Amino acid sequence: MVDFEQSKLLQKLPKQFFANLVQKVAAITAQGHDVINLGQGNPDQPTPEHIVKRLQEASENPINHKYSPFRGYSYLKKAAAEFYKREYGVELDPEKEVAVLFGGKAGLVEIPQCLLNPGDIALVPDPGYPDYWSGMALAQAKMEFMPLLEENEFLPDYKSISPEILESAKLLFLNYPNNPTGAIATEDFFRETVDLAKKHRFCVVHDFAYGAIGFDGNKPLSFLQIEGAKDIGIEVYTLSKTYNMAGWRVGFAVGNESVISAIELLQDHLYVSLFPAIQEAAEEALLGSQECVHNLVKKYESRREVLINGLRKIGWEVEFPKGSFFAWLKVPKGFTSEEFSNYLLEHAHVAVAPGIGFGKYGEGYVRAGLLTDEDKMLEAVRRIQALGIF
């Protein structure tokens, strides 16, 4: 058998840090231990019944077994526009300002390839979603990292970025509610972002994956709610988290017409859009009853209370996330984030994600998901307490 060498482009892709975590969890589980996995980002609840039923019905229609239009059916684009009008008061042209995506991840990886040339610069949050790095590597572009620090409410401090970098940057990634920190953005921050992008003529990409998940009665802001945002940016929305449709791989990008056009042009060469039955189910999700979304947010908020209050009771000084379904927890003194993650897994059989996997400024934290039931969360707290480190 000939062992063909991978291209230099593939060799430059970042390593999938979390594949290593999955392997570690699997190894401990294989030894017969019951691992409570708080390290994952995979929703644990089922897709709502009315969405599944629409898929079943749509799958029986022979027309849906044919190729979709290359850029997706107009009814799904119209549904996305109606969703944004209903939820955020944002007006969108379905044909010019909406692109159907194979999940949010695909869009986020595609965008640097659409807008950047080799050597171009993008501003990227640190800590941040690692797949931003993947898209940058595929575009052979350069990243300038923006530290997300607790003292700044995990928002980037634009004043700390050199004028030369701002002037040369062509792209800016943001993500609020934030993975991994659980922070949310303010209207003032988004306004500052729009002003900065207009001044320096770079494109803003707001990853709104956790847009439905805000706590304490606060609904997360859409970047496009800010006046002028469509002039300089787009927002990427996925149905994975809002409707527990992670495995369905469906989302959309909305906003600036030229960026939407670029995404659709690239996708013309990669796909023939989504399985049409999934497009029908996505329409159902966006336009059907939203009670399932309200109930899901309540569930995550209840889990947040159980986990954070439990950890505080055993002496771990941790903060409540304001959004997303993650908690960002400070590592106790004497550990790196990876050492502490390994320690919890090996000695308490509790899995968390080390912060260093999200970037340099993730060091000193671990990420815990609110993606298991409350009894297991309480058991995780008991196991951590038994270690006697707090």
Short mmCIF file of C-alpha atoms in Angstrom, two decimals:
data_model
loop_
_atom_site.label_atom_id
_atom_site.label_comp_id
_atom_site.label_asym_id
_atom_site.label_seq_id
_atom_site.Cartn_x
_atom_site.Cartn_y
_atom_site.Cartn_z
CA MET A 1 0.00 0.00 0.00
CA VAL A 2 1.32 3.44 -0.93
CA ASP A 3 1.45 5.84 1.99
CA PHE A 4 0.67 9.20 0.40
CA GLU A 5 1.97 12.34 2.07
CA GLN A 6 -0.59 14.89 3.15
CA SER A 7 -0.48 18.33 1.59
CA LYS A 8 1.44 21.07 3.35
CA LEU A 9 -1.88 22.82 3.90
CA LEU A 10 -3.24 19.89 5.91
CA GLN A 11 0.01 19.60 7.82
CA LYS A 12 -0.41 23.20 8.96
CA LEU A 13 -3.89 22.63 10.42
CA PRO A 14 -4.08 23.07 14.22
CA LYS A 15 -4.24 19.89 16.26
CA GLN A 16 -7.66 18.98 17.58
CA PHE A 17 -6.90 19.51 21.28
CA PHE A 18 -10.20 18.07 22.45
CA ALA A 19 -9.75 14.80 20.59
CA ASN A 20 -7.13 14.09 23.25
CA LEU A 21 -9.66 14.79 26.01
CA VAL A 22 -12.15 12.38 24.41
CA GLN A 23 -9.46 9.69 24.34
CA LYS A 24 -8.63 10.26 28.01
CA VAL A 25 -12.29 10.00 29.03
CA ALA A 26 -12.69 6.83 26.95
CA ALA A 27 -9.62 5.28 28.60
CA ILE A 28 -10.90 5.92 32.14
CA THR A 29 -14.36 4.65 31.17
CA ALA A 30 -12.83 1.51 29.67
CA GLN A 31 -11.31 0.77 33.08
CA GLY A 32 -14.85 0.44 34.42
CA HIS A 33 -15.18 3.87 36.04
CA ASP A 34 -18.33 5.98 35.88
CA VAL A 35 -17.15 9.26 34.37
CA ILE A 36 -19.31 12.35 34.75
CA ASN A 37 -18.48 14.24 31.58
CA LEU A 38 -18.72 18.01 31.96
CA GLY A 39 -16.09 18.55 29.29
CA GLN A 40 -18.30 18.13 26.25
CA GLY A 41 -20.21 20.74 24.27
CA ASN A 42 -22.84 18.35 22.92
CA PRO A 43 -26.47 19.10 23.92
CA ASP A 44 -27.90 16.22 25.97
CA GLN A 45 -31.60 16.88 25.33
CA PRO A 46 -33.54 15.46 22.35
CA THR A 47 -34.67 17.53 19.39
CA PRO A 48 -38.26 18.72 20.05
CA GLU A 49 -40.97 16.35 18.78
CA HIS A 50 -42.62 18.78 16.36
CA ILE A 51 -39.31 19.27 14.54
CA VAL A 52 -38.63 15.54 14.32
CA LYS A 53 -42.17 14.94 13.06
CA ARG A 54 -41.71 17.53 10.30
CA LEU A 55 -38.50 15.74 9.23
CA GLN A 56 -40.30 12.40 9.14
CA GLU A 57 -43.10 13.79 7.01
CA ALA A 58 -40.72 15.64 4.70
CA SER A 59 -38.60 12.52 4.24
CA GLU A 60 -41.62 10.71 2.78
CA ASN A 61 -41.99 13.31 0.02
CA PRO A 62 -40.11 12.12 -3.12
CA ILE A 63 -39.34 15.70 -4.15
CA ASN A 64 -37.07 15.94 -1.12
CA HIS A 65 -34.96 13.04 -2.39
CA LYS A 66 -33.75 15.18 -5.28
CA TYR A 67 -31.03 17.80 -5.28
CA SER A 68 -31.85 20.96 -3.42
CA PRO A 69 -31.24 24.27 -5.16
CA PHE A 70 -27.52 24.99 -4.77
CA ARG A 71 -28.10 27.79 -2.29
CA GLY A 72 -30.98 26.21 -0.41
CA TYR A 73 -34.73 26.56 -0.66
CA SER A 74 -36.16 30.06 -0.48
CA TYR A 75 -38.64 28.98 2.24
CA LEU A 76 -35.75 28.33 4.64
CA LYS A 77 -34.15 31.68 3.89
CA LYS A 78 -37.49 33.38 4.42
CA ALA A 79 -37.89 31.51 7.71
CA ALA A 80 -34.49 32.75 8.88
CA ALA A 81 -35.46 36.32 7.97
CA GLU A 82 -38.78 35.99 9.80
CA PHE A 83 -36.99 34.52 12.82
CA TYR A 84 -34.66 37.53 12.99
CA LYS A 85 -37.55 39.95 12.60
CA ARG A 86 -39.53 38.24 15.36
CA GLU A 87 -36.68 37.70 17.83
CA TYR A 88 -34.49 40.78 17.25
CA GLY A 89 -36.43 43.27 15.16
CA VAL A 90 -33.83 42.94 12.40
CA GLU A 91 -34.98 43.25 8.77
CA LEU A 92 -33.25 40.89 6.29
CA ASP A 93 -33.56 40.35 2.57
CA PRO A 94 -33.96 36.54 2.40
CA GLU A 95 -32.29 36.21 -1.02
CA LYS A 96 -29.40 38.62 -0.54
CA GLU A 97 -28.71 38.64 3.20
CA VAL A 98 -29.16 35.00 4.23
CA ALA A 99 -26.89 32.03 3.41
CA VAL A 100 -27.80 28.47 4.42
CA LEU A 101 -24.92 26.66 6.17
CA PHE A 102 -23.98 23.07 6.98
CA GLY A 103 -24.02 24.06 10.65
CA GLY A 104 -22.39 27.14 12.15
CA LYS A 105 -18.94 25.52 12.24
CA ALA A 106 -18.83 25.15 8.45
CA GLY A 107 -19.64 28.82 7.97
CA LEU A 108 -17.04 29.98 10.49
CA VAL A 109 -14.35 27.88 8.79
CA GLU A 110 -15.41 29.04 5.31
CA ILE A 111 -15.46 32.79 5.98
CA PRO A 112 -11.66 33.34 6.13
CA GLN A 113 -11.37 31.48 2.82
CA CYS A 114 -14.01 33.81 1.37
CA LEU A 115 -12.48 37.11 2.47
CA LEU A 116 -8.77 36.65 3.17
CA ASN A 117 -5.69 36.09 1.06
CA PRO A 118 -2.51 34.37 2.30
CA GLY A 119 -0.83 36.58 4.86
CA ASP A 120 -3.90 38.71 5.61
CA ILE A 121 -4.68 39.42 9.26
CA ALA A 122 -7.74 38.58 11.35
CA LEU A 123 -8.41 39.53 14.96
CA VAL A 124 -9.35 36.41 16.95
CA PRO A 125 -10.52 36.12 20.59
CA ASP A 126 -8.33 34.28 23.11
CA PRO A 127 -9.74 32.16 24.67
CA GLY A 128 -12.00 31.27 21.79
CA TYR A 129 -13.60 28.56 19.68
CA PRO A 130 -10.69 26.59 18.16
CA ASP A 131 -12.34 26.21 14.76
CA TYR A 132 -11.65 29.90 14.08
CA TRP A 133 -8.02 28.80 13.91
CA SER A 134 -8.89 26.05 11.45
CA GLY A 135 -10.49 28.48 8.99
CA MET A 136 -7.52 30.80 9.30
CA ALA A 137 -5.08 27.96 8.60
CA LEU A 138 -7.03 26.91 5.50
CA ALA A 139 -6.93 30.51 4.27
CA GLN A 140 -3.20 30.67 5.06
CA ALA A 141 -3.90 33.90 6.92
CA LYS A 142 -2.44 35.31 10.14
CA MET A 143 -4.13 35.63 13.52
CA GLU A 144 -3.72 38.47 15.99
CA PHE A 145 -5.16 37.36 19.31
CA MET A 146 -7.35 39.57 21.48
CA PRO A 147 -7.12 38.60 25.17
CA LEU A 148 -10.47 38.09 26.91
CA LEU A 149 -9.78 38.96 30.53
CA GLU A 150 -11.99 38.73 33.59
CA GLU A 151 -11.30 42.36 34.51
CA ASN A 152 -12.82 43.38 31.15
CA GLU A 153 -15.89 41.12 31.56
CA PHE A 154 -14.24 38.83 28.96
CA LEU A 155 -14.71 41.46 26.24
CA PRO A 156 -11.72 42.43 24.07
CA ASP A 157 -10.07 45.75 24.87
CA TYR A 158 -9.76 47.41 21.46
CA LYS A 159 -7.58 50.19 22.91
CA SER A 160 -4.86 47.62 23.61
CA ILE A 161 -4.59 46.69 19.91
CA SER A 162 -1.92 48.62 18.02
CA PRO A 163 -3.12 51.09 15.37
CA GLU A 164 -0.98 49.28 12.79
CA ILE A 165 -2.75 45.97 13.43
CA LEU A 166 -6.18 47.61 13.36
CA GLU A 167 -5.38 49.28 10.08
CA SER A 168 -4.15 46.06 8.44
CA ALA A 169 -6.81 43.70 9.84
CA LYS A 170 -9.45 42.49 7.40
CA LEU A 171 -11.57 40.34 9.72
CA LEU A 172 -12.69 40.27 13.36
CA PHE A 173 -14.25 37.26 15.10
CA LEU A 174 -16.56 37.72 18.10
CA ASN A 175 -18.74 35.23 19.98
CA TYR A 176 -21.37 36.25 22.56
CA PRO A 177 -22.74 34.58 24.59
CA ASN A 178 -19.19 33.36 24.73
CA ASN A 179 -17.67 29.92 24.48
CA PRO A 180 -15.86 29.18 26.75
CA THR A 181 -16.31 32.01 29.29
CA GLY A 182 -20.11 32.31 29.40
CA ALA A 183 -19.82 36.11 29.08
CA ILE A 184 -22.35 38.26 27.22
CA ALA A 185 -21.85 41.41 25.16
CA THR A 186 -23.28 44.84 25.92
CA GLU A 187 -24.90 47.24 23.50
CA ASP A 188 -22.10 49.76 24.12
CA PHE A 189 -19.47 47.16 23.24
CA PHE A 190 -21.22 46.23 20.00
CA ARG A 191 -21.55 49.93 19.11
CA GLU A 192 -17.83 50.39 19.72
CA THR A 193 -17.19 47.39 17.47
CA VAL A 194 -19.28 48.81 14.63
CA ASP A 195 -17.52 52.18 14.88
CA LEU A 196 -14.09 50.52 14.88
CA ALA A 197 -14.90 48.29 11.91
CA LYS A 198 -16.19 51.24 9.89
CA LYS A 199 -13.11 53.29 10.69
CA HIS A 200 -10.67 50.54 9.69
CA ARG A 201 -12.83 48.83 7.04
CA PHE A 202 -12.67 45.28 8.35
CA CYS A 203 -15.46 42.71 8.44
CA VAL A 204 -16.99 41.61 11.76
CA VAL A 205 -18.12 37.99 12.09
CA HIS A 206 -20.29 37.44 15.14
CA ASP A 207 -20.66 33.79 16.11
CA PHE A 208 -24.14 33.71 17.70
CA ALA A 209 -24.24 29.97 18.40
CA TYR A 210 -25.61 30.46 21.93
CA GLY A 211 -27.91 33.34 21.02
CA ALA A 212 -30.96 31.83 22.71
CA ILE A 213 -29.23 31.10 26.02
CA GLY A 214 -29.12 34.03 28.42
CA PHE A 215 -29.71 33.94 32.17
CA ASP A 216 -31.24 36.13 34.88
CA GLY A 217 -33.92 37.34 32.49
CA ASN A 218 -31.41 38.75 30.01
CA LYS A 219 -31.91 37.96 26.33
CA PRO A 220 -28.57 38.03 24.47
CA LEU A 221 -28.18 40.78 21.90
CA SER A 222 -27.84 40.09 18.21
CA PHE A 223 -24.94 42.04 16.73
CA LEU A 224 -27.24 43.01 13.87
CA GLN A 225 -29.50 44.91 16.28
CA ILE A 226 -26.85 47.64 16.36
CA GLU A 227 -27.29 50.42 13.81
CA GLY A 228 -24.82 50.03 10.97
CA ALA A 229 -23.86 46.44 11.84
CA LYS A 230 -25.02 45.08 8.49
CA ASP A 231 -22.77 47.58 6.73
CA ILE A 232 -19.65 45.94 8.11
CA GLY A 233 -20.51 42.44 9.27
CA ILE A 234 -22.46 39.24 9.49
CA GLU A 235 -23.80 36.96 12.18
CA VAL A 236 -23.62 33.16 12.13
CA TYR A 237 -26.53 31.31 13.75
CA THR A 238 -26.88 27.58 14.28
CA LEU A 239 -29.90 25.47 15.22
CA SER A 240 -27.60 23.08 17.13
CA LYS A 241 -27.98 24.70 20.54
CA THR A 242 -31.30 26.52 20.36
CA TYR A 243 -33.21 23.45 19.19
CA ASN A 244 -30.90 20.56 20.19
CA MET A 245 -30.16 19.85 16.53
CA ALA A 246 -26.38 19.44 16.78
CA GLY A 247 -26.26 16.33 14.61
CA TRP A 248 -28.54 17.79 11.94
CA ARG A 249 -25.85 20.24 10.74
CA VAL A 250 -27.98 23.23 9.83
CA GLY A 251 -27.46 26.93 10.37
CA PHE A 252 -27.29 30.20 8.48
CA ALA A 253 -25.26 33.37 8.07
CA VAL A 254 -27.05 36.71 7.90
CA GLY A 255 -26.03 40.27 7.24
CA ASN A 256 -23.72 42.07 4.82
CA GLU A 257 -24.76 41.27 1.27
CA SER A 258 -21.24 41.05 -0.17
CA VAL A 259 -20.12 38.56 2.50
CA ILE A 260 -23.25 36.44 2.05
CA SER A 261 -22.58 36.40 -1.70
CA ALA A 262 -18.98 35.24 -1.10
CA ILE A 263 -20.12 32.42 1.21
CA GLU A 264 -22.67 31.21 -1.30
CA LEU A 265 -20.12 31.33 -4.12
CA LEU A 266 -17.68 29.15 -2.18
CA GLN A 267 -20.45 26.75 -1.19
CA ASP A 268 -21.53 26.43 -4.83
CA HIS A 269 -18.24 24.60 -5.32
CA LEU A 270 -18.51 22.46 -2.17
CA TYR A 271 -22.14 21.40 -1.76
CA VAL A 272 -25.58 21.21 -3.31
CA SER A 273 -27.07 22.56 -0.08
CA LEU A 274 -28.71 20.47 2.66
CA PHE A 275 -30.97 17.43 2.44
CA PRO A 276 -34.31 19.13 1.64
CA ALA A 277 -36.17 17.33 4.46
CA ILE A 278 -33.75 18.90 6.94
CA GLN A 279 -34.46 22.28 5.40
CA GLU A 280 -38.18 21.73 6.03
CA ALA A 281 -37.49 20.69 9.62
CA ALA A 282 -35.32 23.78 10.11
CA GLU A 283 -38.19 25.95 8.87
CA GLU A 284 -40.43 24.25 11.44
CA ALA A 285 -37.93 24.96 14.19
CA LEU A 286 -37.64 28.64 13.33
CA LEU A 287 -41.34 29.35 12.75
CA GLY A 288 -43.06 26.79 15.00
CA SER A 289 -43.72 26.92 18.73
CA GLN A 290 -40.81 28.37 20.71
CA GLU A 291 -41.97 26.92 24.03
CA CYS A 292 -39.27 24.27 23.71
CA VAL A 293 -36.61 27.00 23.62
CA HIS A 294 -37.97 28.74 26.72
CA ASN A 295 -38.07 25.42 28.59
CA LEU A 296 -34.53 24.57 27.53
CA VAL A 297 -33.14 27.87 28.80
CA LYS A 298 -34.93 27.31 32.14
CA LYS A 299 -33.33 23.87 32.36
CA TYR A 300 -29.84 25.26 31.75
CA GLU A 301 -30.42 28.03 34.27
CA SER A 302 -31.53 25.51 36.89
CA ARG A 303 -28.45 23.39 36.21
CA ARG A 304 -26.28 26.51 36.46
CA GLU A 305 -27.66 27.20 39.94
CA VAL A 306 -27.06 23.63 41.07
CA LEU A 307 -23.49 23.43 39.79
CA ILE A 308 -22.20 26.86 40.76
CA ASN A 309 -23.88 26.96 44.18
CA GLY A 310 -22.64 23.43 44.84
CA LEU A 311 -19.06 24.32 43.97
CA ARG A 312 -19.22 27.48 46.07
CA LYS A 313 -20.43 25.49 49.07
CA ILE A 314 -17.33 23.29 48.97
CA GLY A 315 -15.06 26.36 48.83
CA TRP A 316 -14.34 26.68 45.12
CA GLU A 317 -14.56 30.38 44.23
CA VAL A 318 -16.39 30.36 40.90
CA GLU A 319 -18.65 32.77 39.03
CA PHE A 320 -22.08 32.31 37.46
CA PRO A 321 -22.02 32.34 33.63
CA LYS A 322 -24.29 34.99 32.12
CA GLY A 323 -25.07 32.99 28.98
CA SER A 324 -24.24 29.89 26.89
CA PHE A 325 -24.32 26.43 28.48
CA PHE A 326 -20.80 26.59 29.87
CA ALA A 327 -19.24 27.63 33.17
CA TRP A 328 -15.69 29.03 33.21
CA LEU A 329 -14.05 27.97 36.44
CA LYS A 330 -10.78 29.21 37.94
CA VAL A 331 -8.22 26.49 38.55
CA PRO A 332 -6.93 26.20 42.16
CA LYS A 333 -3.36 27.30 42.86
CA GLY A 334 -0.65 24.78 42.11
CA PHE A 335 -2.22 23.41 38.93
CA THR A 336 -2.15 24.29 35.28
CA SER A 337 -5.50 23.93 33.53
CA GLU A 338 -4.43 20.65 31.92
CA GLU A 339 -2.97 19.27 35.14
CA PHE A 340 -6.17 20.07 37.01
CA SER A 341 -8.34 18.54 34.29
CA ASN A 342 -6.26 15.36 34.39
CA TYR A 343 -6.41 15.32 38.19
CA LEU A 344 -10.21 15.57 38.28
CA LEU A 345 -10.55 12.87 35.63
CA GLU A 346 -8.13 10.42 37.23
CA HIS A 347 -9.09 10.92 40.88
CA ALA A 348 -12.73 12.06 40.82
CA HIS A 349 -13.75 10.65 37.43
CA VAL A 350 -15.11 14.06 36.48
CA ALA A 351 -14.21 15.40 33.04
CA VAL A 352 -13.78 19.11 32.33
CA ALA A 353 -12.10 20.87 29.41
CA PRO A 354 -8.74 22.56 30.17
CA GLY A 355 -8.75 26.24 29.35
CA ILE A 356 -5.43 26.10 27.50
CA GLY A 357 -7.26 24.27 24.71
CA PHE A 358 -9.04 27.54 23.91
CA GLY A 359 -5.88 29.63 23.72
CA LYS A 360 -3.05 31.13 25.77
CA TYR A 361 -5.40 33.25 27.88
CA GLY A 362 -7.52 30.23 28.71
CA GLU A 363 -4.75 29.08 31.05
CA GLY A 364 -5.87 29.17 34.67
CA TYR A 365 -9.43 28.01 33.91
CA VAL A 366 -11.40 24.91 33.04
CA ARG A 367 -14.69 24.78 31.15
CA ALA A 368 -17.62 22.79 32.51
CA GLY A 369 -20.75 22.15 30.45
CA LEU A 370 -24.29 22.35 31.84
CA LEU A 371 -25.10 19.30 29.75
CA THR A 372 -25.95 16.59 32.23
CA ASP A 373 -28.77 16.23 34.74
CA GLU A 374 -28.72 17.87 38.14
CA ASP A 375 -28.22 14.64 40.09
CA LYS A 376 -25.02 13.95 38.19
CA MET A 377 -23.87 17.52 38.76
CA LEU A 378 -24.38 17.13 42.50
CA GLU A 379 -22.48 13.85 42.38
CA ALA A 380 -19.65 15.60 40.53
CA VAL A 381 -19.55 18.24 43.30
CA ARG A 382 -19.42 15.50 45.96
CA ARG A 383 -16.57 13.75 44.16
CA ILE A 384 -14.60 17.00 43.88
CA GLN A 385 -15.22 17.78 47.55
CA ALA A 386 -13.88 14.35 48.51
CA LEU A 387 -10.51 15.26 46.97
CA GLY A 388 -9.97 17.74 49.82
CA ILE A 389 -8.35 20.44 47.69
CA PHE A 390 -10.83 23.22 48.58
#
